Coordinates of C-alpha atoms in Angstrom, one line a residue:
M650 CA 93.3 179.1 122.8
T651 CA 94.4 180.7 119.5
K652 CA 97.1 183.2 120.2
N653 CA 95.9 185.7 117.5
V654 CA 92.6 186.4 119.1
F655 CA 93.8 189.3 120.9
E656 CA 96.1 190.6 118.3
I657 CA 94.7 193.8 116.6
L658 CA 94.0 193.1 113.1
Y659 CA 94.4 196.0 110.5
T660 CA 90.6 196.1 109.8
R661 CA 88.5 199.1 110.3
I662 CA 85.2 197.4 110.6
E663 CA 83.8 195.2 113.3
S664 CA 82.1 192.9 111.1
E665 CA 85.3 192.0 109.3
Y666 CA 87.0 191.3 112.7
N667 CA 84.1 189.1 113.6
R668 CA 84.5 187.2 110.2
Y669 CA 88.0 186.4 111.0
L670 CA 87.0 185.4 114.6
E671 CA 84.5 182.9 112.8
T672 CA 87.5 181.4 111.1
L673 CA 89.2 180.1 114.4
Q674 CA 88.2 176.7 115.5
D675 CA 88.1 177.7 119.2
V676 CA 86.3 180.8 118.8
F677 CA 82.2 181.1 118.0
V678 CA 80.6 184.4 117.1
A679 CA 77.3 185.5 118.2
H680 CA 77.2 188.9 117.1
T681 CA 73.9 190.5 116.6
V682 CA 71.9 187.2 117.8
L683 CA 69.8 188.7 120.7
M684 CA 68.0 187.0 123.7
D685 CA 65.1 189.3 124.9
F686 CA 66.8 192.1 123.2
V687 CA 70.0 191.6 124.6
E688 CA 73.3 190.8 122.8
L689 CA 75.0 188.7 125.3
A690 CA 78.5 188.7 123.5
D691 CA 79.9 189.3 120.1
A692 CA 82.1 186.3 120.4
Y693 CA 82.8 183.3 122.7
F694 CA 86.1 181.4 123.6
F695 CA 86.9 179.4 126.5
D696 CA 89.6 177.3 128.5
D697 CA 89.6 174.6 131.1
K698 CA 87.9 176.8 133.7
T699 CA 86.7 180.0 132.2
L700 CA 84.1 181.1 129.3
Y701 CA 85.0 184.4 127.8
L702 CA 82.4 186.6 126.5
M703 CA 83.8 189.1 124.2
H704 CA 82.3 192.6 123.4
N705 CA 84.0 194.2 120.5
K706 CA 84.0 198.0 119.4
T707 CA 85.5 199.4 116.4
K708 CA 87.1 202.2 117.9
F709 CA 88.5 203.2 121.4
S710 CA 86.6 206.3 122.2
G711 CA 84.2 207.9 124.8
E712 CA 81.3 206.7 122.8
G713 CA 82.7 203.3 122.2
V714 CA 83.5 202.7 126.0
R715 CA 80.1 204.1 126.9
D716 CA 78.3 201.7 124.6
V717 CA 80.3 198.7 125.4
T718 CA 80.1 199.2 129.3
G719 CA 76.3 199.3 128.8
Q720 CA 76.5 196.0 126.7
V721 CA 78.7 194.2 129.3
L722 CA 76.4 195.4 132.3
T723 CA 73.2 194.4 130.4
S724 CA 74.7 190.9 129.5
S725 CA 75.9 190.1 132.8
E726 CA 72.6 191.2 134.4
Y727 CA 70.7 189.1 132.0
L728 CA 72.9 186.0 132.5
Q729 CA 72.8 186.3 136.3
R730 CA 69.0 186.1 136.2
L731 CA 69.3 183.3 133.6
L732 CA 71.7 181.0 135.2
T733 CA 69.7 181.2 138.5
S734 CA 66.2 180.4 136.8
T735 CA 64.4 177.1 136.6
K736 CA 64.5 177.5 132.7
R737 CA 68.1 177.8 132.4
D738 CA 69.1 174.9 130.2
E739 CA 65.9 175.3 128.0
T740 CA 66.8 179.2 127.3
L741 CA 70.5 178.3 126.6
K742 CA 69.3 175.7 124.1
V743 CA 67.2 178.3 122.5
Y744 CA 70.1 180.8 122.6
Y745 CA 72.3 178.0 120.9
E746 CA 69.7 177.3 118.1
K747 CA 69.5 181.2 117.5
I748 CA 73.1 181.3 117.0
V749 CA 73.3 178.4 114.6
A750 CA 70.5 179.7 112.6
E751 CA 72.6 182.8 112.1
R752 CA 75.8 181.0 111.9
P753 CA 75.5 177.1 110.8
K754 CA 79.3 176.6 111.0
I755 CA 79.0 176.8 114.7
K756 CA 77.3 173.5 114.8
G757 CA 80.6 172.0 113.6
K758 CA 82.6 173.7 116.6
I759 CA 80.2 173.0 119.5
T760 CA 77.3 170.9 120.2
E761 CA 74.2 172.1 122.0
E762 CA 75.0 170.0 125.2
E763 CA 78.5 171.5 125.2
F764 CA 77.3 174.8 124.7
V765 CA 75.1 174.7 127.6
S766 CA 77.8 173.2 129.6
L767 CA 80.0 176.2 129.0
F768 CA 77.6 178.3 131.0
T769 CA 76.7 176.0 133.8
T770 CA 80.3 174.6 134.6
K771 CA 82.7 177.4 133.9
Q772 CA 83.4 180.8 135.4
L773 CA 82.2 183.8 133.1
C774 CA 84.7 186.7 132.3
F775 CA 83.6 189.6 130.2
V776 CA 86.3 190.8 127.8
V777 CA 86.3 194.2 125.9
G778 CA 88.1 194.4 122.7
Y779 CA 88.8 197.4 120.6
I780 CA 89.8 197.0 116.8
K781 CA 91.6 200.3 116.5
E782 CA 92.8 203.5 118.2
Y783 CA 93.7 201.5 121.4
K784 CA 97.1 201.9 123.1
R785 CA 98.4 199.8 125.8
Y786 CA 99.6 202.0 128.8
Y787 CA 102.2 200.7 131.5
I788 CA 104.2 202.5 134.2
N789 CA 108.0 202.1 133.7
S790 CA 110.3 203.8 136.4
N791 CA 107.5 206.0 137.7
K792 CA 106.8 207.4 134.3
L793 CA 103.8 206.7 132.2
E794 CA 104.6 205.4 128.7
H795 CA 102.5 203.9 125.8
R796 CA 103.0 201.4 123.1
L797 CA 100.6 201.1 120.2

């Protein structure tokens, strides 16, 4: 996993951030690719046990949180139904082909068989990313502090 995936870039637009993610070998972007009108994730990355489905928003705000919460819930419900269906592998192959049609470079990163295997052999973890105006809060000696 590339260390820079979680670093906040100094871009202000989600599409610029997604273009950066596309340059990373171990990340593949599916932003705007829909299955039955559902965007399952903006980007995917994985380790030995887990497939991470990342949903990005430009700004950490009430509107952004509401929007991304709806996306994660819809994606998780869709995937729960898909992964227990008899057409699971067939549908995942269609999804892979849709991603490749939008972003042909993905074929060089992952094969169709490997893609299907990610969903069928790994645990799924939904990740939310904010590109700007997100502060990390932590508790230090019973005092709430923040870092940019």
